PDB file of C-alpha atoms in Angstrom:
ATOM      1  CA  UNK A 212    -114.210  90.895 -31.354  1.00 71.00           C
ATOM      2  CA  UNK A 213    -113.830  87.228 -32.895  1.00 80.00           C
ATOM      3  CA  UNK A 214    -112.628  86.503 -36.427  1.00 91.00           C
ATOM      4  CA  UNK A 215    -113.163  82.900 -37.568  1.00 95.00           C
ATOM      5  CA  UNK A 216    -111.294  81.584 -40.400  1.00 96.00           C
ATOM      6  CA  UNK A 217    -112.363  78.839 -42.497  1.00 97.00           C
ATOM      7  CA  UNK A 218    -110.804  76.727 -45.287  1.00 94.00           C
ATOM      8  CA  UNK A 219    -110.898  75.650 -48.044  1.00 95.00           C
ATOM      9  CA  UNK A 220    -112.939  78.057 -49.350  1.00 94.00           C
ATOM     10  CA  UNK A 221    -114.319  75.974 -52.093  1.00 95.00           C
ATOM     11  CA  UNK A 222    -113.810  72.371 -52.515  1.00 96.00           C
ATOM     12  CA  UNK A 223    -114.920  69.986 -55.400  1.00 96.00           C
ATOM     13  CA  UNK A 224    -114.476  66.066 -53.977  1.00 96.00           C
ATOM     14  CA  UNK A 225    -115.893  62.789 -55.626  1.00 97.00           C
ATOM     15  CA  UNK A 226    -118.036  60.269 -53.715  1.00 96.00           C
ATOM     16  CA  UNK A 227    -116.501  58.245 -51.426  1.00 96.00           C
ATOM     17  CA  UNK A 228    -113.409  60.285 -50.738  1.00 97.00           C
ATOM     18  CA  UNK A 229    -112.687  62.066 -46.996  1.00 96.00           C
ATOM     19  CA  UNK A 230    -113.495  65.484 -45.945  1.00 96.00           C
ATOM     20  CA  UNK A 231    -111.719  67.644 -43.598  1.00 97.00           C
ATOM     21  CA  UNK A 232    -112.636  71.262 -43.603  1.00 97.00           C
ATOM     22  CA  UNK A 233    -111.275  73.801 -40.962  1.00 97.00           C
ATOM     23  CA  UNK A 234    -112.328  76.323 -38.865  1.00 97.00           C
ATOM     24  CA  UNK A 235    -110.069  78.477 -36.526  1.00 97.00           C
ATOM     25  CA  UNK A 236    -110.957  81.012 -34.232  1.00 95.00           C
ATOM     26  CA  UNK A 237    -108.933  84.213 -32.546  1.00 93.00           C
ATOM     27  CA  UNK A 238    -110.062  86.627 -30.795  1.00 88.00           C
ATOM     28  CA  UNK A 239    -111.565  84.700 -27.924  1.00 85.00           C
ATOM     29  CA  UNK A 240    -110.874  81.832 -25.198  1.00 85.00           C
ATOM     30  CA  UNK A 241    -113.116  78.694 -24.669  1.00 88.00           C
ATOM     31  CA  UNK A 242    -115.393  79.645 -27.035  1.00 90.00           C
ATOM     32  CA  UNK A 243    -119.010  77.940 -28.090  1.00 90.00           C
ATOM     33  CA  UNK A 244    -118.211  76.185 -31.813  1.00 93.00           C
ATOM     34  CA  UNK A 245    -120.891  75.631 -34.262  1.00 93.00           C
ATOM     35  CA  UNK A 246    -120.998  73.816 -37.729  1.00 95.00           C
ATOM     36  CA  UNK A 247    -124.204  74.776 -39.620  1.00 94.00           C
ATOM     37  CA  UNK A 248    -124.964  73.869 -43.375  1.00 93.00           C
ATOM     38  CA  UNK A 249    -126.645  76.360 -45.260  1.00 87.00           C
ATOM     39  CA  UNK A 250    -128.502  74.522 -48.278  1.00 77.00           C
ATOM     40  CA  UNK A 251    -130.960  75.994 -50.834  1.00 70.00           C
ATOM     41  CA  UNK A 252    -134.250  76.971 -49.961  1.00 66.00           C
ATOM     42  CA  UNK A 253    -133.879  75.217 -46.414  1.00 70.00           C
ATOM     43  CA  UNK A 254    -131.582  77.603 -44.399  1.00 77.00           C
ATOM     44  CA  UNK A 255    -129.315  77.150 -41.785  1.00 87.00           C
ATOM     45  CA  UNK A 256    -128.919  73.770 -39.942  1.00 87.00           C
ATOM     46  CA  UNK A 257    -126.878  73.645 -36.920  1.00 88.00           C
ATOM     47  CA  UNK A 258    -124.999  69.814 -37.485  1.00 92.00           C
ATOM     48  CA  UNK A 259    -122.828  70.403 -34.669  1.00 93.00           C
ATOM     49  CA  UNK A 260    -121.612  72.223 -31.737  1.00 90.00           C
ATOM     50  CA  UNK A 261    -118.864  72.220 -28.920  1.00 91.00           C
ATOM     51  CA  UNK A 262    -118.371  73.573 -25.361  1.00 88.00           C
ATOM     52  CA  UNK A 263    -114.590  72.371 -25.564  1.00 90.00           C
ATOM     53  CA  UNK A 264    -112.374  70.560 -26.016  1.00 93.00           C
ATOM     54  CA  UNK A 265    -113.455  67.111 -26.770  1.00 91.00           C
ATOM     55  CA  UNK A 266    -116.959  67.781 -26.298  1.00 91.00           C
ATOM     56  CA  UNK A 267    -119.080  67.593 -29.395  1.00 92.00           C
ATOM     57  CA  UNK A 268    -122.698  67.213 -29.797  1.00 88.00           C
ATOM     58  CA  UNK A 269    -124.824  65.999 -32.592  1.00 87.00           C
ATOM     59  CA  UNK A 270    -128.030  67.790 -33.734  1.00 79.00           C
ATOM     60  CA  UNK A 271    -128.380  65.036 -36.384  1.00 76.00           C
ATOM     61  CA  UNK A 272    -127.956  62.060 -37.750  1.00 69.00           C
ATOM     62  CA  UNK A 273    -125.574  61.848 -40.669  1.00 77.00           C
ATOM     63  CA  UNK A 274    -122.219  60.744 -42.764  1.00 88.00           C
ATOM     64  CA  UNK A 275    -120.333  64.232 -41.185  1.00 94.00           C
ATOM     65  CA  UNK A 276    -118.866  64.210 -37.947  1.00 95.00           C
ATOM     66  CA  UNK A 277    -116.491  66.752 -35.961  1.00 96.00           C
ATOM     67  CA  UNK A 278    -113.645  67.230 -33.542  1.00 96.00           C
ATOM     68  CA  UNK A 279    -112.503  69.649 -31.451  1.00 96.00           C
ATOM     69  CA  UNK A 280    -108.730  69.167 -30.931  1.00 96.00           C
ATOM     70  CA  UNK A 281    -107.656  72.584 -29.756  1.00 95.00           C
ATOM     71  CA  UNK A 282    -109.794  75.084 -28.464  1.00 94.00           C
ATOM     72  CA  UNK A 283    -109.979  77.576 -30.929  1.00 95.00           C
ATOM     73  CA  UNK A 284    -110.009  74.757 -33.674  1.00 96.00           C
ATOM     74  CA  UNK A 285    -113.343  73.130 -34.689  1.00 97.00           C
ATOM     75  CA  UNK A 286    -112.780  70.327 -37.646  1.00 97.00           C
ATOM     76  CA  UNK A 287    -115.811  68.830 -39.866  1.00 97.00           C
ATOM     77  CA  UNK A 288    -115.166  65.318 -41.454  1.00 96.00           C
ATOM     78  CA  UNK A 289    -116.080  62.588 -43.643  1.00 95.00           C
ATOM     79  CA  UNK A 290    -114.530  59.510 -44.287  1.00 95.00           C
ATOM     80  CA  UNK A 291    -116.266  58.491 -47.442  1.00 95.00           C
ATOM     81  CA  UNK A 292    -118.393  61.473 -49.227  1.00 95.00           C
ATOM     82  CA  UNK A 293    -121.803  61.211 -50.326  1.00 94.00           C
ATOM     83  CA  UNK A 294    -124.026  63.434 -53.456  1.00 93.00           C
ATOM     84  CA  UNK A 295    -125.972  64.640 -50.309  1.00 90.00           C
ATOM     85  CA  UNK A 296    -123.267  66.655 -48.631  1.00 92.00           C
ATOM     86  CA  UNK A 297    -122.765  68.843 -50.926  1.00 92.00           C
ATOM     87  CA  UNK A 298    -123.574  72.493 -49.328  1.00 92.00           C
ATOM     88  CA  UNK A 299    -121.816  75.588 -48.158  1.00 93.00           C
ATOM     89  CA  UNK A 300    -120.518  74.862 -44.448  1.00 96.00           C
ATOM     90  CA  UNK A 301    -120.095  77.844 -41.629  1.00 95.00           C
ATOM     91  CA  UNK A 302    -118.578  77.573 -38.656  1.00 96.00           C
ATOM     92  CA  UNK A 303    -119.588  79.681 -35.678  1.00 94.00           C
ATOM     93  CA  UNK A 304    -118.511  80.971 -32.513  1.00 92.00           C
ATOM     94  CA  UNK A 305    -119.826  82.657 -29.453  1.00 88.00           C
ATOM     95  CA  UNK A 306    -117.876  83.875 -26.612  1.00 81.00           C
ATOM     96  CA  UNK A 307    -119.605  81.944 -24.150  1.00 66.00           C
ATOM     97  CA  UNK A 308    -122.558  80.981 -21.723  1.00 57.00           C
ATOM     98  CA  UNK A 309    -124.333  85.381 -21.747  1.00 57.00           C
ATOM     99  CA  UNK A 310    -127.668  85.315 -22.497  1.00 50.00           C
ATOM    100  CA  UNK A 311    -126.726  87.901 -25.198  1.00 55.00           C
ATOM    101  CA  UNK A 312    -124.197  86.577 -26.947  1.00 68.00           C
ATOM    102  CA  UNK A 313    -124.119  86.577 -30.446  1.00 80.00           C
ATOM    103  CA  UNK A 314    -122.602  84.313 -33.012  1.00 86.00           C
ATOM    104  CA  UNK A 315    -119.923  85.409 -35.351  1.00 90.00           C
ATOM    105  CA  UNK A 316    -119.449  83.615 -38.880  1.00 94.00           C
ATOM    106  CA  UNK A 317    -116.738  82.310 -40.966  1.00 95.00           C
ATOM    107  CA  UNK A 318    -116.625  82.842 -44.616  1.00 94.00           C
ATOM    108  CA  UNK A 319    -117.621  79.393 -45.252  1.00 95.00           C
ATOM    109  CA  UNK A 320    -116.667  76.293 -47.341  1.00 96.00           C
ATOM    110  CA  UNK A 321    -118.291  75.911 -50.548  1.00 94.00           C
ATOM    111  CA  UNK A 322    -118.048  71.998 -51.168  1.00 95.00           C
ATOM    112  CA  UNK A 323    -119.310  70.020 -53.858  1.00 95.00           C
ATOM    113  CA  UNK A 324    -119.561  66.313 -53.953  1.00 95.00           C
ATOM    114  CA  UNK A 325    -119.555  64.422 -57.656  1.00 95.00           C
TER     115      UNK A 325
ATOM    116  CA  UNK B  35    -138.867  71.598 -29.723  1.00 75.00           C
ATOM    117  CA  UNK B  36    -138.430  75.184 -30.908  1.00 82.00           C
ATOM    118  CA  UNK B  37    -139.033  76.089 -34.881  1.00 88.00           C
ATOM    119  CA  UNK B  38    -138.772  79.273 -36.447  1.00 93.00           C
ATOM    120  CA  UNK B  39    -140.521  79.887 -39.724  1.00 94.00           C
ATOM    121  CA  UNK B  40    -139.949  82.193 -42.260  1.00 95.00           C
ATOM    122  CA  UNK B  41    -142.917  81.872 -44.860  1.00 94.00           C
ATOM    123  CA  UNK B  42    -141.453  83.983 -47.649  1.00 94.00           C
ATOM    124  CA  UNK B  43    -138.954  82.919 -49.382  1.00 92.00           C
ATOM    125  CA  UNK B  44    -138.068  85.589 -51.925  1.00 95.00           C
ATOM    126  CA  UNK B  45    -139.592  89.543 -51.451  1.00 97.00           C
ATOM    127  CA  UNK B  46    -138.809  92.316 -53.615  1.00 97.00           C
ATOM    128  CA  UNK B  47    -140.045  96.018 -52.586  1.00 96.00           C
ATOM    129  CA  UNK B  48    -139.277  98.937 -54.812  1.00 96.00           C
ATOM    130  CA  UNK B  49    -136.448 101.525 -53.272  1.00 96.00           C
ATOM    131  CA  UNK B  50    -138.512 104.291 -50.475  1.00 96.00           C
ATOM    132  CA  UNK B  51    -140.790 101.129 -50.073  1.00 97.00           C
ATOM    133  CA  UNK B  52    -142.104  99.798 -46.736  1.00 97.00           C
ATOM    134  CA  UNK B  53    -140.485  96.507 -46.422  1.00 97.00           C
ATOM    135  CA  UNK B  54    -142.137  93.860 -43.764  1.00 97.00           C
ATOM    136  CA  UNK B  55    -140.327  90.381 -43.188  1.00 98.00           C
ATOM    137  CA  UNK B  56    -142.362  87.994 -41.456  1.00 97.00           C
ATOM    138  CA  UNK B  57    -140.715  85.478 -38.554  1.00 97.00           C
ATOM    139  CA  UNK B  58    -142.942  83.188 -36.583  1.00 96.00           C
ATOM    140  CA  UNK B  59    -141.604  81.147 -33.515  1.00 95.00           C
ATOM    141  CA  UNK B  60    -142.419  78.135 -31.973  1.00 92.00           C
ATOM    142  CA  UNK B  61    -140.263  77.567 -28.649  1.00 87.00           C
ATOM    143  CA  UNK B  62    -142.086  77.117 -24.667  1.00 82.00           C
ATOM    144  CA  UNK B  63    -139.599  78.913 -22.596  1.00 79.00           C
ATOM    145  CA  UNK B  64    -139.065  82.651 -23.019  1.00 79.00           C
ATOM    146  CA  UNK B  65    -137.923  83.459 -26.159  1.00 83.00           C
ATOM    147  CA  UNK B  66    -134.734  85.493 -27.600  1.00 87.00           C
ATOM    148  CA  UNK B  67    -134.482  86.243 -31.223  1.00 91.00           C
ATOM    149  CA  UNK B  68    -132.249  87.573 -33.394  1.00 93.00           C
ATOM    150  CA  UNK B  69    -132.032  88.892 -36.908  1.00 95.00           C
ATOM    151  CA  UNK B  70    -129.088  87.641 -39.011  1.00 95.00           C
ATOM    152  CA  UNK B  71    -127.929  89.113 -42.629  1.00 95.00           C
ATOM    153  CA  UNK B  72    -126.135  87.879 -44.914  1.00 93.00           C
ATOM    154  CA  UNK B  73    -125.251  90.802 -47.829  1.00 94.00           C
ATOM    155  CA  UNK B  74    -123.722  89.416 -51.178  1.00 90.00           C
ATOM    156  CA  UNK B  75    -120.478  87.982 -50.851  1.00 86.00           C
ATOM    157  CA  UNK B  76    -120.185  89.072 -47.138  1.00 90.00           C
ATOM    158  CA  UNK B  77    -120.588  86.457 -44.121  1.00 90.00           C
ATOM    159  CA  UNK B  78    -123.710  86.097 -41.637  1.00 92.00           C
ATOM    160  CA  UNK B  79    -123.551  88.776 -39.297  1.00 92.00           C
ATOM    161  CA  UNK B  80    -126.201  89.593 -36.702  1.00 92.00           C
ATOM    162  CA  UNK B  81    -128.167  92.465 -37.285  1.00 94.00           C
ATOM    163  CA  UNK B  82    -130.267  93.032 -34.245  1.00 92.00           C
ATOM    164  CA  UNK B  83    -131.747  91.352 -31.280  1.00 88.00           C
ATOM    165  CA  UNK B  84    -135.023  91.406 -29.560  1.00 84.00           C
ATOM    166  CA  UNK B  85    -133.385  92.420 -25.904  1.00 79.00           C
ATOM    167  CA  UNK B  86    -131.628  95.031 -27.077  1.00 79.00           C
ATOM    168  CA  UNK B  87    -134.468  96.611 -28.861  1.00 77.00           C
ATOM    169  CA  UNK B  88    -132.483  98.302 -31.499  1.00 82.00           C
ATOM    170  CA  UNK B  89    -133.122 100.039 -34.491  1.00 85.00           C
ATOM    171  CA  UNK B  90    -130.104  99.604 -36.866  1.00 88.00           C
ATOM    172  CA  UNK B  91    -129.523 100.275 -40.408  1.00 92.00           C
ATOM    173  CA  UNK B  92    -133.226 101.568 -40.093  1.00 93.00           C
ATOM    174  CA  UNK B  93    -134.580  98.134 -39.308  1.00 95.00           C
ATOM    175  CA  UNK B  94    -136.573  97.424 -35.748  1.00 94.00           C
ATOM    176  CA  UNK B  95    -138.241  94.281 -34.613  1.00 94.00           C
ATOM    177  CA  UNK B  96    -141.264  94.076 -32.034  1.00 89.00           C
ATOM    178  CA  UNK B  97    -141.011  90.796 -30.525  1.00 90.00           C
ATOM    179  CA  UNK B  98    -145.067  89.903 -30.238  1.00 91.00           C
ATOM    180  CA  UNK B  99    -145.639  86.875 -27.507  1.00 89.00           C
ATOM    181  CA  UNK B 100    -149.769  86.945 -27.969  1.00 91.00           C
ATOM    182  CA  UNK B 101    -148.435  86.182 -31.685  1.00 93.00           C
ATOM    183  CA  UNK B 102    -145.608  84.239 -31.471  1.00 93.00           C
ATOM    184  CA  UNK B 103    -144.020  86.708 -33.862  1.00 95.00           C
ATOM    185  CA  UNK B 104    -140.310  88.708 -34.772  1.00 95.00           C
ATOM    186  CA  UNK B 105    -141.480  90.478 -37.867  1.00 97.00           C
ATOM    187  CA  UNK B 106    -138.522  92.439 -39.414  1.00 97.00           C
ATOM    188  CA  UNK B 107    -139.863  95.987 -40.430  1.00 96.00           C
ATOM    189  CA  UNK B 108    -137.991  98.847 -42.398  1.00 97.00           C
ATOM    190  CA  UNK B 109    -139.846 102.121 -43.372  1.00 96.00           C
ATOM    191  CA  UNK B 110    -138.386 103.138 -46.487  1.00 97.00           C
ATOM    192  CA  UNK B 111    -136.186 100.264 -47.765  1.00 97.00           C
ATOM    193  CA  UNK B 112    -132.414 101.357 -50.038  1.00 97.00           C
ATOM    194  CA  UNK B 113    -130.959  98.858 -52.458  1.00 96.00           C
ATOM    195  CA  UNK B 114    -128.149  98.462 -50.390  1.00 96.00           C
ATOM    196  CA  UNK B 115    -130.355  96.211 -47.931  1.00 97.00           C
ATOM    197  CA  UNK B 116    -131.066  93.811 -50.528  1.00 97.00           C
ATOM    198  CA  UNK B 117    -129.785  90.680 -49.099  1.00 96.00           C
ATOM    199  CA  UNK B 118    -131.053  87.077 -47.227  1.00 94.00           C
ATOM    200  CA  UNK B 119    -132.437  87.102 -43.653  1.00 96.00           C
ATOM    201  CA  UNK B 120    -132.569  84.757 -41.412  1.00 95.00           C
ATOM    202  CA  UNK B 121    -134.473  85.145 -37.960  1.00 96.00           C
ATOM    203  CA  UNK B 122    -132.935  83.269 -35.008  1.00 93.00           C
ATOM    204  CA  UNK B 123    -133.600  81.453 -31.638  1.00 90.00           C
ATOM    205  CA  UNK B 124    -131.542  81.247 -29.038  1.00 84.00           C
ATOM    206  CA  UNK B 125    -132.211  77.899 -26.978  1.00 71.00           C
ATOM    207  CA  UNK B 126    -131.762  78.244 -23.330  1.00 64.00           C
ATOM    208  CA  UNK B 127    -129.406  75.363 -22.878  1.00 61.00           C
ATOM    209  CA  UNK B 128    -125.753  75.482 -22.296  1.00 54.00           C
ATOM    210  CA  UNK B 129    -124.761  75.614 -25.532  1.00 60.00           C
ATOM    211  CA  UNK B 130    -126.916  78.620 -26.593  1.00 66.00           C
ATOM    212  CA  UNK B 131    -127.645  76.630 -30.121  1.00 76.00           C
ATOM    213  CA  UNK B 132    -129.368  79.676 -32.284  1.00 84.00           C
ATOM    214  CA  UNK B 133    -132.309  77.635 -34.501  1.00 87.00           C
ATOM    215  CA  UNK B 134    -132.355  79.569 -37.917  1.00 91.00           C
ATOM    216  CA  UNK B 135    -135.604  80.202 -39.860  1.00 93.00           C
ATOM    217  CA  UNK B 136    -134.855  79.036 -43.972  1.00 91.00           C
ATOM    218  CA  UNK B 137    -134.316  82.792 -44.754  1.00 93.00           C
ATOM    219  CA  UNK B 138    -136.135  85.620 -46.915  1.00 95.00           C
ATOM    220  CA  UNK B 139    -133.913  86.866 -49.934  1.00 94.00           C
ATOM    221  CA  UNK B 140    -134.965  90.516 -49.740  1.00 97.00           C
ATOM    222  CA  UNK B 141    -134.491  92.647 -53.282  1.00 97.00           C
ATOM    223  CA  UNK B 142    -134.848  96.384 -53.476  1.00 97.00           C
ATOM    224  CA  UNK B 143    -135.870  97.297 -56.974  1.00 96.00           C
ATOM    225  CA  UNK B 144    -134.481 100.784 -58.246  1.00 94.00           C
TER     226      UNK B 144
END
């Protein structure tokens, strides 16, 4: 089975600074990479996703964006921070293209924006 | 484009309780759904899905097309499945992007 590993695990960053959060996953080659956000009260919103390396697709518009530079590595980033993207991030994976594949979690980043 | 809605937000049952949590789908190809949980201080982790037509930890879900529906049901609900669910939808493209439903927080009074 996969194991995804996330950090930080909790991150505290003022407005207008860069983001980088990690995501790394074993157990598993060319896997399907997800970034969700998981706010209050609104559940889980995919922001992106990956098929491999280099390929990353937007499910909306916003100040995040990712990379893929490895393919077990998925990165989420900012340049300059807003109040906004403040959430807990999770990064995903699925083993690939079976109609009964299931996604497996990271811990998640806890980041808060000031 | 495919939604999934979760009406209730927060549902507490008491322990040896029926327990019922609603999921409603909105998606025009053939649907597959999951149930993901998410205990306290634990990650996401799928719990069952429609094809496989599971029962596990106790919990089954009929998926109802006439409906549109993926209710979550539990017979006698334990305090150990207090925790946030979130039904799923797999989308059909080559990504397999799951659409979440904004999640019941389940409590199981003593």
């Amino acid at each position: 089975s996969q194991t995804i590993h996330q950090w930080p695990a909790t991150l505290v960053q003022p407005v207008g600074s860069p983001l980088s959060l990690e995501c790394t996953v074993e157990g598993t080659s060319n896997p399907n990479l997800y970034w969700y956000r998981q706010a209050a009260g609104r559940g889980l919103q995919l922001l992106f996703y990956s098929v491999g390396i280099g390929q990353i697709s937007s499910e909306v518009p916003q100040n995040l964006s990712a990379s893929r530079p490895q393919d077990r590595q998925f990165i989420l980033s900012s340049k300059k921070l807003l109040l906004s993207d403040s959430g807990f991030y999770l990064c995903a994976a699925s083993p690939g293209l079976s109609s009964t594949d299931t996604q497996y979690f990271g811990p998640g980043t806890r980041l808060t924006v000031l | 484009a495919q939604r999934v809605t979760q009406p209730e937000k927060l549902l507490s049952v008491f322990k040896g309780a029926p327990v019922e949590l609603k999921c409603n789908y909105s998606y025009s190809g053939s649907p597959e759904l999951f149930w993901y949980v998410q205990y306290s201080r634990q990650r996401l982790q799928l719990l069952l899905r429609h094809i496989s037509r599971e029962s596990i930890k106790g919990f089954t879900a009929d998926l109802n097309k006439g409906e549109t529906s993926f209710h979550l049901k539990k017979p006698f609900a334990q305090e150990e499945d207090s925790a946030m669910y979130y039904c799923a939808l797999h989308s059909s493209g080559s990504a397999r992007q799951l659409t979440f439903g904004s999640g019941t927080q389940l409590t199981v009074l003593p």
